CSV table of C-alpha atoms in Angstrom, one decimal:
chain,number,residue,atom,x,y,z
H,30,MET,CA,-22.8,15.6,14.7
H,31,TYR,CA,-23.3,18.8,13.0
H,32,GLU,CA,-22.9,16.0,9.0
H,33,LEU,CA,-25.3,14.2,11.0
H,34,LEU,CA,-28.0,16.7,11.1
H,35,TRP,CA,-28.3,17.5,8.1
H,36,LEU,CA,-28.4,14.1,6.9
H,37,LEU,CA,-31.6,13.7,9.2
H,38,LEU,CA,-33.5,17.0,7.5
H,39,PRO,CA,-33.7,15.6,4.7
H,40,VAL,CA,-35.4,11.9,6.8
H,41,ALA,CA,-37.5,14.2,8.6
H,42,ALA,CA,-39.1,16.2,4.9
H,43,ALA,CA,-39.1,12.8,3.8
H,44,SER,CA,-41.3,11.2,6.8
H,45,GLY,CA,-42.9,14.4,6.6
H,46,TRP,CA,-43.8,14.0,2.5
H,47,TYR,CA,-45.6,10.5,3.2
H,48,ALA,CA,-47.7,11.2,5.1
H,49,ALA,CA,-48.8,13.9,3.9
H,50,ARG,CA,-49.1,12.7,0.9
H,51,ARG,CA,-51.3,9.5,2.3
H,52,SER,CA,-53.5,12.3,3.6
H,53,GLU,CA,-54.1,13.0,0.3
H,54,ALA,CA,-54.4,10.0,-1.0
H,55,GLY,CA,-57.7,9.4,0.9
H,56,SER,CA,-56.5,7.6,3.7
H,57,GLY,CA,-57.2,9.7,5.9
H,58,ARG,CA,-55.0,9.1,7.8
H,59,ARG,CA,-52.4,12.3,9.5
H,60,LEU,CA,-48.9,13.3,10.1
H,61,THR,CA,-48.5,11.1,13.2
H,62,PRO,CA,-47.3,11.0,15.8
H,63,ASP,CA,-43.8,9.7,16.0
H,64,TYR,CA,-43.4,12.8,13.0
H,65,PHE,CA,-43.3,15.2,15.2
H,66,ARG,CA,-41.5,13.3,17.6
H,67,GLY,CA,-38.7,12.7,15.4
H,68,LEU,CA,-38.3,16.4,15.2
H,69,HIS,CA,-38.2,17.2,18.5
H,70,TYR,CA,-35.4,14.5,19.2
H,71,LEU,CA,-34.2,16.3,16.4
H,72,LEU,CA,-34.5,20.6,17.3
H,73,ASN,CA,-32.6,19.1,20.9
H,74,ASP,CA,-29.6,17.4,19.5
H,75,GLN,CA,-30.7,14.2,19.9
H,76,PRO,CA,-29.9,13.1,16.1
H,77,ASP,CA,-29.4,9.6,17.5
H,78,ARG,CA,-33.3,9.1,18.7
H,79,ALA,CA,-34.5,11.2,15.5
H,80,ILE,CA,-32.7,8.2,13.0
H,81,GLU,CA,-34.2,5.5,14.7
H,82,VAL,CA,-37.7,7.1,15.0
H,83,PHE,CA,-37.6,8.5,11.2
H,84,ILE,CA,-36.2,4.9,10.1
H,85,LYS,CA,-39.7,3.6,11.7
H,86,VAL,CA,-41.6,6.5,10.1
H,87,LEU,CA,-39.8,5.8,6.1
H,88,GLU,CA,-41.4,2.8,4.3
H,89,ILE,CA,-38.3,1.3,2.3
H,90,ASP,CA,-39.0,1.9,-1.6
H,91,GLU,CA,-37.3,3.5,-4.5
H,92,GLU,CA,-38.0,6.8,-3.1
H,93,THR,CA,-36.9,6.6,0.2
H,94,ALA,CA,-33.3,3.3,-0.2
H,95,GLU,CA,-31.1,6.0,-0.7
H,96,THR,CA,-31.8,8.4,2.0
H,97,GLN,CA,-31.9,5.0,3.9
H,98,LEU,CA,-28.0,4.2,2.2
H,99,ALA,CA,-26.8,7.6,3.4
H,100,LEU,CA,-27.7,7.1,6.2
H,101,GLY,CA,-26.2,3.6,7.0
H,102,ASN,CA,-22.8,5.0,5.4
H,103,LEU,CA,-23.2,7.6,7.9
H,104,TYR,CA,-23.5,5.0,10.1
H,105,ARG,CA,-20.6,3.1,8.7
H,106,ARG,CA,-17.7,6.3,8.4
H,107,ARG,CA,-18.7,7.2,12.3
H,108,GLY,CA,-17.6,3.7,13.0
H,109,GLU,CA,-20.7,2.1,14.4
H,110,VAL,CA,-20.5,-1.0,12.3
H,111,ASP,CA,-23.5,-2.6,13.5
H,112,ARG,CA,-26.3,-0.1,13.1
H,113,ALA,CA,-24.8,0.3,9.8
H,114,ILE,CA,-25.2,-4.0,9.2
H,115,ARG,CA,-28.5,-4.4,10.1
H,116,LEU,CA,-30.2,-1.0,7.9
H,117,HIS,CA,-28.3,-2.0,5.4
H,118,GLN,CA,-29.6,-5.7,6.2
H,119,ASN,CA,-32.6,-4.5,6.0
H,120,LEU,CA,-33.0,-2.8,2.7
H,121,VAL,CA,-32.1,-6.3,1.6
H,122,ALA,CA,-34.2,-7.9,2.9
H,123,ARG,CA,-37.5,-6.1,1.1
H,124,PRO,CA,-38.5,-7.7,-2.0
H,125,ALA,CA,-40.1,-4.2,-3.2
H,126,LEU,CA,-36.8,-2.6,-4.2
H,127,THR,CA,-35.5,-2.6,-7.8
H,128,ASP,CA,-32.3,-4.5,-9.2
H,129,ASP,CA,-30.4,-1.4,-9.2
H,130,LEU,CA,-31.3,-0.4,-5.0
H,131,ARG,CA,-30.7,-3.7,-4.8
H,132,LEU,CA,-27.0,-4.3,-5.9
H,133,GLU,CA,-26.4,-1.4,-4.1
H,134,ALA,CA,-27.3,-1.6,-0.8
H,135,HIS,CA,-25.3,-5.0,-0.6
H,136,LEU,CA,-22.0,-2.8,-2.1
H,137,GLU,CA,-23.3,-1.0,1.2
H,138,LEU,CA,-22.7,-3.9,3.2
H,139,ALA,CA,-20.0,-6.1,1.7
H,140,GLN,CA,-18.5,-2.8,2.7
H,141,ASP,CA,-19.6,-2.7,6.4
H,142,TYR,CA,-18.7,-6.1,7.2
H,143,LEU,CA,-15.0,-4.7,5.9
H,144,SER,CA,-15.0,-2.5,8.2
H,145,ALA,CA,-16.1,-4.8,10.6
H,146,GLY,CA,-13.0,-7.0,9.5
H,147,VAL,CA,-15.5,-10.0,9.2
H,148,LEU,CA,-13.9,-10.4,5.2
H,149,ASP,CA,-15.5,-14.0,4.5
H,150,ARG,CA,-18.8,-12.2,4.6
H,151,ALA,CA,-17.8,-9.1,2.4
H,152,GLU,CA,-15.5,-11.9,0.1
H,153,ASP,CA,-18.9,-13.9,-0.2
H,154,ILE,CA,-21.5,-10.4,-1.2
H,155,TYR,CA,-18.3,-9.6,-4.3
H,156,ARG,CA,-18.4,-12.8,-5.6
H,157,ASP,CA,-21.6,-12.4,-6.0
H,158,LEU,CA,-21.8,-9.5,-7.3
H,159,VAL,CA,-18.9,-10.3,-9.9
H,160,GLY,CA,-22.0,-11.5,-12.4
H,161,ALA,CA,-23.2,-7.9,-12.5
H,162,LYS,CA,-21.7,-6.4,-15.2
H,163,SER,CA,-22.6,-2.6,-13.2
H,164,HIS,CA,-20.4,-3.5,-11.1
H,165,ARG,CA,-18.3,-6.4,-11.5
H,166,VAL,CA,-14.8,-4.1,-11.7
H,167,GLN,CA,-15.7,-1.9,-8.2
H,168,ALA,CA,-15.5,-6.0,-6.6
H,169,LEU,CA,-13.3,-7.4,-8.4
H,170,ARG,CA,-10.9,-4.7,-6.9
H,171,HIS,CA,-12.8,-5.0,-3.5
H,172,LEU,CA,-12.3,-8.8,-3.7
H,173,LEU,CA,-7.5,-7.5,-4.5
H,174,ASP,CA,-7.5,-5.8,-1.3
H,175,ILE,CA,-9.1,-8.7,0.3
H,176,TYR,CA,-7.1,-11.4,-0.9
H,177,GLU,CA,-4.6,-9.1,0.1
H,178,GLN,CA,-5.2,-9.0,3.5
H,179,GLU,CA,-5.6,-12.3,3.8
H,180,LYS,CA,-2.8,-12.9,2.3
H,181,ASP,CA,-3.9,-15.2,-0.1
H,182,TRP,CA,-1.8,-14.4,-3.5
H,183,GLU,CA,-3.4,-17.1,-6.1
H,184,GLN,CA,-6.6,-15.6,-5.6
H,185,ALA,CA,-5.3,-12.2,-6.0
H,186,ARG,CA,-3.8,-13.8,-8.9
H,187,THR,CA,-6.6,-15.0,-10.8
H,188,THR,CA,-8.9,-11.8,-9.5
H,189,ALA,CA,-6.0,-9.6,-11.2
H,190,MET,CA,-6.3,-11.5,-14.4
H,191,GLU,CA,-9.7,-11.2,-14.0
H,192,LEU,CA,-10.0,-7.2,-13.5
H,193,GLU,CA,-8.1,-7.1,-16.2
H,194,GLY,CA,-10.0,-8.8,-18.8
H,195,ALA,CA,-12.7,-6.4,-17.8
H,196,THR,CA,-10.9,-3.0,-17.8
H,197,GLY,CA,-8.1,-3.4,-20.2
H,198,SER,CA,-6.1,-3.0,-17.9
H,199,GLU,CA,-2.1,-3.5,-17.8
H,200,GLN,CA,-2.0,-6.0,-14.4
H,201,GLY,CA,1.7,-7.7,-14.6
H,202,ALA,CA,3.1,-5.2,-12.5
H,203,VAL,CA,1.3,-6.3,-9.0
H,204,ILE,CA,0.7,-9.3,-10.4
H,205,SER,CA,4.9,-10.2,-10.0
H,206,GLN,CA,4.5,-8.8,-7.1
H,207,TYR,CA,1.3,-11.7,-6.5
H,208,LEU,CA,4.2,-14.8,-7.4
H,209,CYS,CA,6.9,-12.9,-5.7
H,210,GLU,CA,5.3,-13.1,-2.0
H,211,ARG,CA,4.1,-17.2,-3.3
H,212,ALA,CA,8.1,-17.2,-3.8
H,213,LEU,CA,8.4,-16.1,-0.5
H,214,GLN,CA,6.1,-18.4,1.1
H,215,ALA,CA,7.5,-21.7,-0.8
H,216,LEU,CA,11.0,-20.7,0.4
H,217,SER,CA,9.9,-20.9,3.6
H,218,VAL,CA,9.0,-23.8,3.7
H,219,GLY,CA,12.1,-24.9,2.1
H,220,ARG,CA,10.5,-25.1,-1.6
H,221,ALA,CA,13.7,-23.7,-3.5
H,222,GLU,CA,13.3,-24.6,-6.8
H,223,HIS,CA,9.6,-24.2,-6.7
H,224,ALA,CA,10.8,-20.5,-5.8
H,225,LEU,CA,12.7,-19.9,-8.7
H,226,GLU,CA,10.3,-21.2,-10.8
H,227,LEU,CA,7.7,-18.6,-9.4
H,228,LEU,CA,10.1,-15.7,-9.5
H,229,ARG,CA,10.8,-16.7,-13.2
H,230,GLY,CA,6.9,-16.0,-13.6
H,231,ALA,CA,7.7,-13.1,-11.9
H,232,ARG,CA,9.6,-11.6,-14.9
H,233,ASP,CA,7.5,-13.2,-17.7
H,234,ALA,CA,5.0,-11.4,-15.9
H,235,HIS,CA,5.7,-8.2,-16.2
H,236,TRP,CA,9.9,-7.9,-17.1
H,237,ALA,CA,11.0,-4.7,-15.2
H,238,CYS,CA,9.8,-6.9,-11.5
H,239,ALA,CA,12.9,-6.4,-10.4
H,240,ARG,CA,11.4,-7.8,-7.1
H,241,ALA,CA,12.6,-11.0,-8.5
H,242,SER,CA,15.4,-10.5,-10.0
H,243,LEU,CA,16.6,-9.8,-6.4
H,244,HIS,CA,15.3,-12.8,-5.2
H,245,GLU,CA,16.5,-15.1,-7.4
H,246,GLY,CA,19.7,-13.7,-7.0
H,247,ASP,CA,19.2,-14.7,-3.0
H,248,ILE,CA,18.1,-18.1,-3.8
H,249,LEU,CA,20.9,-18.9,-6.2
H,250,SER,CA,23.9,-17.0,-4.0
H,251,SER,CA,22.6,-19.3,-0.9
H,252,ARG,CA,22.8,-22.2,-3.0
H,253,GLY,CA,26.8,-21.2,-3.4
H,254,ASP,CA,25.7,-20.5,-7.6
H,255,LEU,CA,27.6,-17.1,-7.7
H,256,ASP,CA,27.3,-17.1,-11.2
H,257,SER,CA,23.6,-16.9,-11.6
H,258,ALA,CA,23.1,-15.1,-8.4
H,259,LEU,CA,25.6,-11.7,-9.9
H,260,ALA,CA,23.7,-12.0,-13.3
H,261,ALA,CA,20.7,-12.1,-11.2
H,262,TYR,CA,21.5,-8.4,-9.5
H,263,ARG,CA,23.0,-7.4,-12.3
H,264,ARG,CA,19.9,-8.1,-14.5
H,265,ILE,CA,18.2,-5.0,-11.7
H,266,GLU,CA,19.7,-2.3,-13.1
H,267,GLU,CA,18.1,-3.1,-16.8
H,268,GLN,CA,14.8,-3.0,-15.4
H,269,ASP,CA,14.5,-0.6,-12.2
H,270,ALA,CA,18.1,1.3,-11.3
H,271,ASP,CA,16.3,3.2,-8.5
H,272,TYR,CA,17.2,-0.7,-6.8
H,273,LEU,CA,20.4,-0.6,-7.8
H,274,PRO,CA,21.7,0.5,-3.8
H,275,GLU,CA,20.1,-2.8,-2.2
H,276,VAL,CA,22.2,-5.3,-4.7
H,277,ILE,CA,25.7,-3.5,-5.2
H,278,GLY,CA,26.8,-5.2,-1.2
H,279,ARG,CA,25.3,-8.3,-2.3
H,280,ILE,CA,27.4,-7.7,-6.2
H,281,GLN,CA,30.0,-7.2,-5.1
H,282,LYS,CA,30.3,-10.5,-2.8
H,283,CYS,CA,29.3,-11.9,-5.8
H,284,TYR,CA,32.8,-10.9,-7.5
H,285,GLU,CA,34.7,-11.2,-4.8
H,286,GLY,CA,33.6,-14.4,-3.9
H,287,LEU,CA,34.3,-15.2,-8.4
H,288,GLY,CA,38.1,-14.4,-7.2
H,289,ARG,CA,37.2,-11.1,-9.7
H,290,ARG,CA,38.0,-8.2,-7.5
H,291,GLU,CA,39.3,-5.8,-10.7
H,292,ALA,CA,36.0,-6.4,-12.5
H,293,ALA,CA,34.2,-5.2,-9.3
H,294,HIS,CA,35.7,-2.2,-9.3
H,295,GLY,CA,35.1,-1.4,-12.6
H,296,TYR,CA,31.8,-2.4,-12.3
H,297,LEU,CA,31.3,0.3,-9.9
H,298,LYS,CA,33.0,2.5,-11.4
H,299,ARG,CA,30.6,2.6,-14.3
H,300,VAL,CA,27.5,2.1,-12.1
H,301,LEU,CA,29.1,5.4,-10.1
H,302,ASP,CA,29.3,7.8,-13.6
H,303,ARG,CA,26.0,6.6,-14.9
H,304,TYR,CA,23.9,6.4,-11.9
H,305,GLY,CA,25.5,8.1,-8.9
H,306,GLY,CA,24.6,7.2,-5.9
H,307,MET,CA,26.2,7.0,-2.3
H,308,THR,CA,25.6,3.2,-1.5
H,309,VAL,CA,27.7,2.4,-4.9
H,310,MET,CA,30.6,6.2,-3.8
H,311,LEU,CA,30.9,4.6,-0.4
H,312,ALA,CA,31.7,1.1,-1.9
H,313,LEU,CA,34.2,2.3,-4.1
H,314,ALA,CA,35.8,4.4,-0.9
H,315,GLU,CA,35.6,1.5,0.3
H,316,MET,CA,37.6,-0.4,-2.4
H,317,ILE,CA,39.9,2.0,-2.5
H,318,ARG,CA,40.7,2.0,1.2
H,319,GLU,CA,41.8,-1.3,0.9
H,320,GLU,CA,43.9,-1.4,-1.8
H,321,ARG,CA,45.4,2.2,-1.4
H,322,GLY,CA,45.3,2.8,1.9
H,323,ASN,CA,43.2,5.8,4.0
H,324,SER,CA,44.7,8.3,2.0
H,325,ALA,CA,43.5,7.6,-0.9
H,326,ALA,CA,39.7,6.5,0.0
H,327,ILE,CA,40.0,10.1,1.4
H,328,HIS,CA,41.2,12.4,-1.6
H,329,PHE,CA,38.0,9.8,-3.4
H,330,MET,CA,35.7,10.6,-0.7
H,331,LEU,CA,36.0,15.0,-1.0
H,332,ASP,CA,36.1,14.6,-5.1
H,333,ALA,CA,33.2,13.4,-4.4
H,334,LEU,CA,31.2,15.0,-1.8
H,335,ALA,CA,32.2,17.9,-3.6
H,336,LYS,CA,29.9,17.5,-6.5
H,337,ARG,CA,27.3,15.8,-4.4
H,338,PRO,CA,27.7,16.6,-0.9
H,339,THR,CA,25.3,13.3,1.3
H,340,VAL,CA,25.4,12.8,5.6
H,341,ARG,CA,26.0,9.8,4.8
H,342,GLY,CA,29.1,10.2,2.5
H,343,PHE,CA,30.4,13.5,5.4
H,344,ASP,CA,29.9,11.0,8.6
H,345,ARG,CA,32.4,8.1,6.3
H,346,LEU,CA,35.4,10.6,5.4
H,347,LEU,CA,35.5,11.3,9.2
H,348,GLU,CA,35.9,8.3,9.9
H,349,PHE,CA,38.5,7.1,7.4
H,350,ALA,CA,40.2,10.9,8.2
H,351,SER,CA,40.0,9.0,12.2
H,352,ASP,CA,41.7,6.5,11.4
H,353,THR,CA,44.5,8.4,9.5
H,354,ALA,CA,47.5,9.4,12.2
H,355,GLN,CA,48.6,12.1,9.5
H,356,ALA,CA,44.9,13.5,9.2
H,357,ASP,CA,44.4,17.2,10.6
H,358,VAL,CA,41.3,15.4,13.5
H,359,PRO,CA,38.9,18.6,14.3
H,360,ASP,CA,38.1,19.3,17.9
H,361,HIS,CA,34.7,17.5,19.6
H,362,PHE,CA,35.4,14.4,16.3
H,363,GLU,CA,33.9,12.1,18.3
H,364,ALA,CA,30.9,14.6,18.8
H,365,MET,CA,30.4,15.4,15.6
H,366,LYS,CA,30.4,11.7,14.8
H,367,GLY,CA,27.2,11.2,17.5
H,368,LEU,CA,25.2,14.7,15.5
H,369,LEU,CA,26.0,12.5,12.2
H,370,ALA,CA,24.3,9.1,13.3
H,371,GLN,CA,21.5,10.5,15.5
H,372,LEU,CA,21.0,12.5,12.3
H,373,MET,CA,20.6,9.8,10.3
H,374,ASN,CA,18.7,8.0,13.1
H,375,ASP,CA,16.0,10.7,12.7
H,376,ARG,CA,16.3,10.2,8.7
H,377,PRO,CA,13.7,7.8,6.4
H,378,VAL,CA,15.8,5.1,4.1
H,379,TYR,CA,12.9,4.9,1.5
H,380,GLN,CA,10.0,7.5,1.2
H,381,CYS,CA,6.7,6.5,-0.7
H,382,ARG,CA,6.6,8.7,-4.8
H,383,HIS,CA,2.7,7.1,-4.4
H,384,CYS,CA,1.3,9.1,-1.0
H,385,GLY,CA,4.7,9.9,0.7
H,386,PHE,CA,5.0,7.4,3.3
H,387,ALA,CA,8.4,7.1,5.0
H,388,ALA,CA,10.2,4.6,6.3
H,389,ARG,CA,13.4,2.6,7.5
H,390,SER,CA,13.3,-1.1,5.9
H,391,LEU,CA,12.2,-1.6,2.2
H,392,HIS,CA,8.3,-2.7,2.1
H,393,TRP,CA,7.1,-4.2,-1.9
H,394,GLN,CA,4.0,-2.8,-0.9
H,395,CYS,CA,3.4,0.2,0.9
H,396,PRO,CA,2.5,0.6,4.6
H,397,GLY,CA,0.6,3.5,3.9
H,398,CYS,CA,-1.4,3.6,0.1
H,399,LYS,CA,-1.0,-0.2,-0.5
H,400,HIS,CA,1.0,0.3,-3.5
H,401,TRP,CA,3.0,-1.7,-4.9
H,402,ASN,CA,6.5,-1.2,-5.7
H,403,THR,CA,6.4,2.6,-4.8
H,404,VAL,CA,8.4,2.1,-2.0
H,405,ARG,CA,11.9,4.0,-3.3
H,406,PRO,CA,15.2,5.0,-1.6
H,407,VAL,CA,15.5,8.6,-0.5
H,408,ARG,CA,17.6,11.3,-2.6
H,409,GLY,CA,19.2,14.0,-1.7
H,410,VAL,CA,21.5,15.2,0.8
H,411,VAL,CA,20.7,12.7,3.9
H,412,GLY,CA,19.6,9.3,1.1
H,413,GLU,CA,21.1,8.6,-1.9
C-alpha cells in the first residue's frame, strides 16, 4: 500500500503541473475538480480510486508515459494483471508516443501477458521486438523462457542460436539440453534411432553434456548393446565427473552382463581412489561382500568410513554387521537403523549450485532458478 502511495505522489504532482502549465499558456483553465478529487482519495488512503482519477487527468505524451509505465508495472507486481494490460494497451494505442516509449510499452505489455499466462500473445510481441535492435537480446531471452514453458524445444534451440549470434555468448550447453529433451520426446513415441541422432547432436553442440551420454547409454543398454552402452556411460567421467554417481550402477551391470566382473572391480577401485564418493564405495563394498563375505566387506567399510564418514556408509555398515553372526551388534540396533533411515529420508539428495534448490530426485533444469545442468548430487556427511 505504501509503495503505491509513494508512486502516486509524482502522478499527483504531474497532474497539477499539467493543469498549471495550461493555465499559464493562456488556456484559461484552472486546476480541475478531478485533480482535487484525486488528491482527496490519495490523502484518505484510497490509492486505487486516486489512480483512476490521475490517469484521466494526465495527458499521454513523452513526459507522462514513463509514469504510466511505472503504474502499469506496479499493477502487475500487485497481481492486478488485467489493469496493467489495459493501461499498457492504452499507451501502445497512443499515436503521439515516441518510438522508444512505444517499444517500452510493448515490452511491458508482453510481460503482462506472461504474468497472465497468455503465452501466445506475449510470444507475438517478443517476435516483433526481435527486429528492434535496442530490444533484440531482451526479446530473445523472453522467447526462450516461453518456449521452455511450452516445451517447444526446437523453437528454443533456434532461438538460442539467434541469441548466440546477437550476443556472442556461447549457448552450446543450453542447446545440448534442448536436444536431449527432443531425444526423450522421440523415444517416447518409439523413435529410438532418431533419439540417438539427437543425442549425438547434443554432444556436438556441447561435448561435455553428460546427460546426452547417460541417455545414449540407456538406449543402447535396452537394446542389449552393452559394449556401446558401457562406452557411453564411461564417457561421463571425462565430461562431468559430478554425475558419476548416476551411472555407477549402470556401469557395473554392463560389466557383469559382459562377464567382466574383475574389470568392474578394477574400474570401481580406480574411480574411488580418484574421485571418492559414497555410491562407488557402496558398490565396491557389495562386490567384496559377494566375493569374500561379510567380514571382508565390514573391514573395507570401516577403513573407508574412517577416511570419509557418511550417514549412508554407516547405515550400510550396520546392515552388514546385522548379517554377521560374530558381529558385536549394539543394543537397540533396529532403533539405530530406523533413526538413520529417517535422517536420510529427511535430507535432499540433490542441490542446485546456483540457487540452492534442494530435491530428492535429479532435475536437469532447476525448478527454482530455471538454470540448466546446475542440480548436482549433494556431497558431505549426508551425501556423496
